[in-house]
């Protein structure tokens, strides 16, 4: 499964991760100051309109996994 990492700033990329845990780590490592929020979605063609499998906000150190 491919994971797409999308920052609230508009930057996005396809993760090299094989698992969601690895994708979260990669997203956190690449987040710069002022990123606002990070959304991780499944699939290379997904975007903000897709259902995120994980969300993290800058003011929070925890990832949230919304119920699908």
PDB file of N, CA and C in Angstrom:
ATOM      1  N   UNK A   1       0.849  -1.181   0.000  1.00  0.00           N
ATOM      2  CA  UNK A   1       0.000   0.000   0.000  1.00  0.00           C
ATOM      3  C   UNK A   1       0.890   1.239   0.000  1.00  0.00           C
ATOM      4  N   UNK A   2       0.596   2.165  -0.878  1.00  0.00           N
ATOM      5  CA  UNK A   2       1.316   3.433  -0.917  1.00  0.00           C
ATOM      6  C   UNK A   2       0.622   4.428   0.006  1.00  0.00           C
ATOM      7  N   UNK A   3       1.423   5.214   0.701  1.00  0.00           N
ATOM      8  CA  UNK A   3       0.895   6.265   1.564  1.00  0.00           C
ATOM      9  C   UNK A   3       1.305   7.616   1.008  1.00  0.00           C
ATOM     10  N   UNK A   4       0.363   8.539   0.986  1.00  0.00           N
ATOM     11  CA  UNK A   4       0.651   9.902   0.547  1.00  0.00           C
ATOM     12  C   UNK A   4       0.625  10.799   1.773  1.00  0.00           C
ATOM     13  N   UNK A   5       1.664  11.595   1.935  1.00  0.00           N
ATOM     14  CA  UNK A   5       1.784  12.517   3.053  1.00  0.00           C
ATOM     15  C   UNK A   5       1.473  13.912   2.535  1.00  0.00           C
ATOM     16  N   UNK A   6       0.519  14.570   3.187  1.00  0.00           N
ATOM     17  CA  UNK A   6       0.068  15.887   2.747  1.00  0.00           C
ATOM     18  C   UNK A   6       0.157  16.852   3.922  1.00  0.00           C
ATOM     19  N   UNK A   7       0.919  17.912   3.748  1.00  0.00           N
ATOM     20  CA  UNK A   7       1.024  18.946   4.774  1.00  0.00           C
ATOM     21  C   UNK A   7       0.019  20.052   4.474  1.00  0.00           C
ATOM     22  N   UNK A   8      -0.479  20.696   5.505  1.00  0.00           N
ATOM     23  CA  UNK A   8      -1.437  21.783   5.356  1.00  0.00           C
ATOM     24  C   UNK A   8      -0.864  22.924   4.517  1.00  0.00           C
ATOM     25  N   UNK A   9       0.448  23.028   4.442  1.00  0.00           N
ATOM     26  CA  UNK A   9       1.108  24.077   3.665  1.00  0.00           C
ATOM     27  C   UNK A   9       0.978  23.851   2.158  1.00  0.00           C
ATOM     28  N   UNK A  10       0.478  22.672   1.758  1.00  0.00           N
ATOM     29  CA  UNK A  10       0.310  22.365   0.346  1.00  0.00           C
ATOM     30  C   UNK A  10       1.349  21.406  -0.203  1.00  0.00           C
ATOM     31  N   UNK A  11       2.390  21.152   0.550  1.00  0.00           N
ATOM     32  CA  UNK A  11       3.429  20.215   0.130  1.00  0.00           C
ATOM     33  C   UNK A  11       2.918  18.792   0.334  1.00  0.00           C
ATOM     34  N   UNK A  12       3.168  17.927  -0.632  1.00  0.00           N
ATOM     35  CA  UNK A  12       2.793  16.525  -0.486  1.00  0.00           C
ATOM     36  C   UNK A  12       3.798  15.651  -1.224  1.00  0.00           C
ATOM     37  N   UNK A  13       3.892  14.393  -0.794  1.00  0.00           N
ATOM     38  CA  UNK A  13       4.766  13.443  -1.462  1.00  0.00           C
ATOM     39  C   UNK A  13       4.308  12.027  -1.152  1.00  0.00           C
ATOM     40  N   UNK A  14       4.741  11.089  -1.983  1.00  0.00           N
ATOM     41  CA  UNK A  14       4.451   9.679  -1.773  1.00  0.00           C
ATOM     42  C   UNK A  14       5.531   9.135  -0.847  1.00  0.00           C
ATOM     43  N   UNK A  15       5.113   8.507   0.214  1.00  0.00           N
ATOM     44  CA  UNK A  15       6.028   7.977   1.211  1.00  0.00           C
ATOM     45  C   UNK A  15       6.737   6.733   0.697  1.00  0.00           C
ATOM     46  N   UNK A  16       7.936   6.519   1.179  1.00  0.00           N
ATOM     47  CA  UNK A  16       8.684   5.293   0.890  1.00  0.00           C
ATOM     48  C   UNK A  16       8.331   4.184   1.886  1.00  0.00           C
ATOM     49  N   UNK A  17       7.489   4.494   2.846  1.00  0.00           N
ATOM     50  CA  UNK A  17       7.161   3.575   3.935  1.00  0.00           C
ATOM     51  C   UNK A  17       6.308   2.400   3.456  1.00  0.00           C
ATOM     52  N   UNK A  18       6.488   1.276   4.141  1.00  0.00           N
ATOM     53  CA  UNK A  18       5.685   0.091   3.857  1.00  0.00           C
ATOM     54  C   UNK A  18       4.531  -0.060   4.837  1.00  0.00           C
ATOM     55  N   UNK A  19       4.632   0.622   5.984  1.00  0.00           N
ATOM     56  CA  UNK A  19       3.579   0.546   6.998  1.00  0.00           C
ATOM     57  C   UNK A  19       3.157   1.953   7.401  1.00  0.00           C
ATOM     58  N   UNK A  20       1.994   2.037   8.028  1.00  0.00           N
ATOM     59  CA  UNK A  20       1.514   3.332   8.491  1.00  0.00           C
ATOM     60  C   UNK A  20       2.437   3.899   9.569  1.00  0.00           C
ATOM     61  N   UNK A  21       2.962   3.060  10.428  1.00  0.00           N
ATOM     62  CA  UNK A  21       3.891   3.514  11.472  1.00  0.00           C
ATOM     63  C   UNK A  21       5.118   4.169  10.841  1.00  0.00           C
ATOM     64  N   UNK A  22       5.664   3.552   9.807  1.00  0.00           N
ATOM     65  CA  UNK A  22       6.817   4.123   9.109  1.00  0.00           C
ATOM     66  C   UNK A  22       6.445   5.426   8.406  1.00  0.00           C
ATOM     67  N   UNK A  23       5.247   5.501   7.843  1.00  0.00           N
ATOM     68  CA  UNK A  23       4.791   6.720   7.163  1.00  0.00           C
ATOM     69  C   UNK A  23       4.657   7.871   8.155  1.00  0.00           C
ATOM     70  N   UNK A  24       4.142   7.585   9.358  1.00  0.00           N
ATOM     71  CA  UNK A  24       4.034   8.613  10.392  1.00  0.00           C
ATOM     72  C   UNK A  24       5.409   9.145  10.769  1.00  0.00           C
ATOM     73  N   UNK A  25       6.363   8.246  10.923  1.00  0.00           N
ATOM     74  CA  UNK A  25       7.726   8.644  11.284  1.00  0.00           C
ATOM     75  C   UNK A  25       8.339   9.513  10.187  1.00  0.00           C
ATOM     76  N   UNK A  26       8.177   9.093   8.943  1.00  0.00           N
ATOM     77  CA  UNK A  26       8.712   9.853   7.814  1.00  0.00           C
ATOM     78  C   UNK A  26       8.066  11.239   7.726  1.00  0.00           C
ATOM     79  N   UNK A  27       6.752  11.301   7.909  1.00  0.00           N
ATOM     80  CA  UNK A  27       6.038  12.580   7.848  1.00  0.00           C
ATOM     81  C   UNK A  27       6.511  13.523   8.939  1.00  0.00           C
ATOM     82  N   UNK A  28       6.711  12.993  10.134  1.00  0.00           N
ATOM     83  CA  UNK A  28       7.169  13.805  11.262  1.00  0.00           C
ATOM     84  C   UNK A  28       8.587  14.322  11.026  1.00  0.00           C
ATOM     85  N   UNK A  29       9.447  13.473  10.497  1.00  0.00           N
ATOM     86  CA  UNK A  29      10.841  13.860  10.234  1.00  0.00           C
ATOM     87  C   UNK A  29      10.944  14.984   9.215  1.00  0.00           C
ATOM     88  N   UNK A  30      10.042  15.016   8.244  1.00  0.00           N
ATOM     89  CA  UNK A  30      10.104  16.012   7.172  1.00  0.00           C
ATOM     90  C   UNK A  30       9.281  17.263   7.456  1.00  0.00           C
ATOM     91  N   UNK A  31       8.580  17.283   8.576  1.00  0.00           N
ATOM     92  CA  UNK A  31       7.747  18.441   8.914  1.00  0.00           C
ATOM     93  C   UNK A  31       8.623  19.597   9.389  1.00  0.00           C
ATOM     94  N   UNK A  32       8.458  20.724   8.766  1.00  0.00           N
ATOM     95  CA  UNK A  32       9.180  21.921   9.179  1.00  0.00           C
ATOM     96  C   UNK A  32       8.330  22.745  10.134  1.00  0.00           C
ATOM     97  N   UNK A  33       8.937  23.740  10.727  1.00  0.00           N
ATOM     98  CA  UNK A  33       8.215  24.629  11.634  1.00  0.00           C
ATOM     99  C   UNK A  33       7.069  25.292  10.882  1.00  0.00           C
ATOM    100  N   UNK A  34       5.901  25.323  11.484  1.00  0.00           N
ATOM    101  CA  UNK A  34       4.742  25.960  10.870  1.00  0.00           C
ATOM    102  C   UNK A  34       3.983  25.078   9.904  1.00  0.00           C
ATOM    103  N   UNK A  35       4.148  23.756  10.008  1.00  0.00           N
ATOM    104  CA  UNK A  35       3.468  22.860   9.071  1.00  0.00           C
ATOM    105  C   UNK A  35       1.959  22.823   9.276  1.00  0.00           C
ATOM    106  N   UNK A  36       1.481  23.217  10.437  1.00  0.00           N
ATOM    107  CA  UNK A  36       0.041  23.270  10.698  1.00  0.00           C
ATOM    108  C   UNK A  36      -0.551  21.914  10.988  1.00  0.00           C
ATOM    109  N   UNK A  37      -0.671  21.091   9.968  1.00  0.00           N
ATOM    110  CA  UNK A  37      -1.190  19.740  10.150  1.00  0.00           C
ATOM    111  C   UNK A  37      -0.640  18.833   9.057  1.00  0.00           C
ATOM    112  N   UNK A  38      -0.678  17.536   9.354  1.00  0.00           N
ATOM    113  CA  UNK A  38      -0.220  16.529   8.398  1.00  0.00           C
ATOM    114  C   UNK A  38      -1.343  15.517   8.232  1.00  0.00           C
ATOM    115  N   UNK A  39      -1.625  15.167   7.000  1.00  0.00           N
ATOM    116  CA  UNK A  39      -2.610  14.137   6.698  1.00  0.00           C
ATOM    117  C   UNK A  39      -1.892  13.007   5.969  1.00  0.00           C
ATOM    118  N   UNK A  40      -2.167  11.781   6.338  1.00  0.00           N
ATOM    119  CA  UNK A  40      -1.647  10.627   5.612  1.00  0.00           C
ATOM    120  C   UNK A  40      -2.843   9.899   5.029  1.00  0.00           C
ATOM    121  N   UNK A  41      -2.802   9.687   3.721  1.00  0.00           N
ATOM    122  CA  UNK A  41      -3.878   8.981   3.038  1.00  0.00           C
ATOM    123  C   UNK A  41      -3.302   7.750   2.350  1.00  0.00           C
ATOM    124  N   UNK A  42      -4.169   6.834   1.995  1.00  0.00           N
ATOM    125  CA  UNK A  42      -3.741   5.630   1.286  1.00  0.00           C
ATOM    126  C   UNK A  42      -3.919   5.834  -0.208  1.00  0.00           C
ATOM    127  N   UNK A  43      -2.908   5.473  -0.964  1.00  0.00           N
ATOM    128  CA  UNK A  43      -2.969   5.566  -2.416  1.00  0.00           C
ATOM    129  C   UNK A  43      -2.242   6.776  -2.950  1.00  0.00           C
ATOM    130  N   UNK A  44      -1.596   6.609  -4.078  1.00  0.00           N
ATOM    131  CA  UNK A  44      -0.806   7.682  -4.684  1.00  0.00           C
ATOM    132  C   UNK A  44      -1.666   8.808  -5.230  1.00  0.00           C
ATOM    133  N   UNK A  45      -2.904   8.535  -5.591  1.00  0.00           N
ATOM    134  CA  UNK A  45      -3.772   9.535  -6.207  1.00  0.00           C
ATOM    135  C   UNK A  45      -4.695  10.223  -5.207  1.00  0.00           C
ATOM    136  N   UNK A  46      -4.534   9.933  -3.925  1.00  0.00           N
ATOM    137  CA  UNK A  46      -5.415  10.517  -2.919  1.00  0.00           C
ATOM    138  C   UNK A  46      -5.058  11.974  -2.678  1.00  0.00           C
ATOM    139  N   UNK A  47      -6.018  12.708  -2.105  1.00  0.00           N
ATOM    140  CA  UNK A  47      -5.798  14.117  -1.799  1.00  0.00           C
ATOM    141  C   UNK A  47      -6.577  14.470  -0.538  1.00  0.00           C
ATOM    142  N   UNK A  48      -6.732  15.761  -0.258  1.00  0.00           N
ATOM    143  CA  UNK A  48      -7.438  16.197   0.946  1.00  0.00           C
ATOM    144  C   UNK A  48      -8.874  15.683   0.987  1.00  0.00           C
ATOM    145  N   UNK A  49      -9.485  15.456  -0.159  1.00  0.00           N
ATOM    146  CA  UNK A  49     -10.876  15.009  -0.162  1.00  0.00           C
ATOM    147  C   UNK A  49     -10.998  13.542   0.242  1.00  0.00           C
ATOM    148  N   UNK A  50      -9.883  12.812   0.175  1.00  0.00           N
ATOM    149  CA  UNK A  50      -9.904  11.414   0.599  1.00  0.00           C
ATOM    150  C   UNK A  50      -9.914  11.315   2.110  1.00  0.00           C
ATOM    151  N   UNK A  51     -10.297  10.174   2.600  1.00  0.00           N
ATOM    152  CA  UNK A  51     -10.313   9.963   4.041  1.00  0.00           C
ATOM    153  C   UNK A  51      -8.897   9.693   4.538  1.00  0.00           C
ATOM    154  N   UNK A  52      -8.389  10.537   5.428  1.00  0.00           N
ATOM    155  CA  UNK A  52      -7.054  10.294   5.955  1.00  0.00           C
ATOM    156  C   UNK A  52      -7.048   9.087   6.891  1.00  0.00           C
ATOM    157  N   UNK A  53      -5.952   8.340   6.882  1.00  0.00           N
ATOM    158  CA  UNK A  53      -5.798   7.217   7.808  1.00  0.00           C
ATOM    159  C   UNK A  53      -5.082   7.672   9.074  1.00  0.00           C
ATOM    160  N   UNK A  54      -4.442   8.854   9.018  1.00  0.00           N
ATOM    161  CA  UNK A  54      -3.790   9.433  10.191  1.00  0.00           C
ATOM    162  C   UNK A  54      -3.689  10.943  10.019  1.00  0.00           C
ATOM    163  N   UNK A  55      -3.820  11.662  11.141  1.00  0.00           N
ATOM    164  CA  UNK A  55      -3.751  13.122  11.143  1.00  0.00           C
ATOM    165  C   UNK A  55      -2.914  13.549  12.348  1.00  0.00           C
ATOM    166  N   UNK A  56      -2.093  14.572  12.147  1.00  0.00           N
ATOM    167  CA  UNK A  56      -1.342  15.146  13.264  1.00  0.00           C
ATOM    168  C   UNK A  56      -1.358  16.663  13.117  1.00  0.00           C
ATOM    169  N   UNK A  57      -1.617  17.348  14.223  1.00  0.00           N
ATOM    170  CA  UNK A  57      -1.610  18.800  14.244  1.00  0.00           C
ATOM    171  C   UNK A  57      -0.343  19.285  14.920  1.00  0.00           C
ATOM    172  N   UNK A  58       0.152  20.436  14.492  1.00  0.00           N
ATOM    173  CA  UNK A  58       1.428  20.956  14.978  1.00  0.00           C
ATOM    174  C   UNK A  58       1.440  21.127  16.495  1.00  0.00           C
ATOM    175  N   UNK A  59       0.339  21.531  17.077  1.00  0.00           N
ATOM    176  CA  UNK A  59       0.294  21.776  18.517  1.00  0.00           C
ATOM    177  C   UNK A  59       0.167  20.493  19.334  1.00  0.00           C
ATOM    178  N   UNK A  60       0.079  19.340  18.666  1.00  0.00           N
ATOM    179  CA  UNK A  60      -0.117  18.069  19.350  1.00  0.00           C
ATOM    180  C   UNK A  60       1.001  17.107  18.959  1.00  0.00           C
ATOM    181  N   UNK A  61       1.515  16.378  19.922  1.00  0.00           N
ATOM    182  CA  UNK A  61       2.589  15.420  19.646  1.00  0.00           C
ATOM    183  C   UNK A  61       2.071  14.037  19.288  1.00  0.00           C
ATOM    184  N   UNK A  62       0.767  13.874  19.263  1.00  0.00           N
ATOM    185  CA  UNK A  62       0.163  12.569  19.006  1.00  0.00           C
ATOM    186  C   UNK A  62      -0.495  12.520  17.628  1.00  0.00           C
ATOM    187  N   UNK A  63      -0.448  11.345  17.015  1.00  0.00           N
ATOM    188  CA  UNK A  63      -1.174  11.099  15.781  1.00  0.00           C
ATOM    189  C   UNK A  63      -2.576  10.622  16.125  1.00  0.00           C
ATOM    190  N   UNK A  64      -3.538  11.012  15.327  1.00  0.00           N
ATOM    191  CA  UNK A  64      -4.920  10.555  15.457  1.00  0.00           C
ATOM    192  C   UNK A  64      -5.232   9.698  14.251  1.00  0.00           C
ATOM    193  N   UNK A  65      -5.874   8.576  14.486  1.00  0.00           N
ATOM    194  CA  UNK A  65      -6.305   7.714  13.391  1.00  0.00           C
ATOM    195  C   UNK A  65      -7.829   7.727  13.373  1.00  0.00           C
ATOM    196  N   UNK A  66      -8.410   8.549  12.474  1.00  0.00           N
ATOM    197  CA  UNK A  66      -9.865   8.660  12.404  1.00  0.00           C
ATOM    198  C   UNK A  66     -10.519   7.313  12.094  1.00  0.00           C
ATOM    199  N   UNK A  67     -11.668   7.095  12.683  1.00  0.00           N
ATOM    200  CA  UNK A  67     -12.409   5.872  12.416  1.00  0.00           C
ATOM    201  C   UNK A  67     -13.029   5.968  11.036  1.00  0.00           C
ATOM    202  N   UNK A  68     -12.929   4.924  10.298  1.00  0.00           N
ATOM    203  CA  UNK A  68     -13.449   4.916   8.921  1.00  0.00           C
ATOM    204  C   UNK A  68     -14.826   4.282   8.913  1.00  0.00           C
TER     205      UNK A  68
END
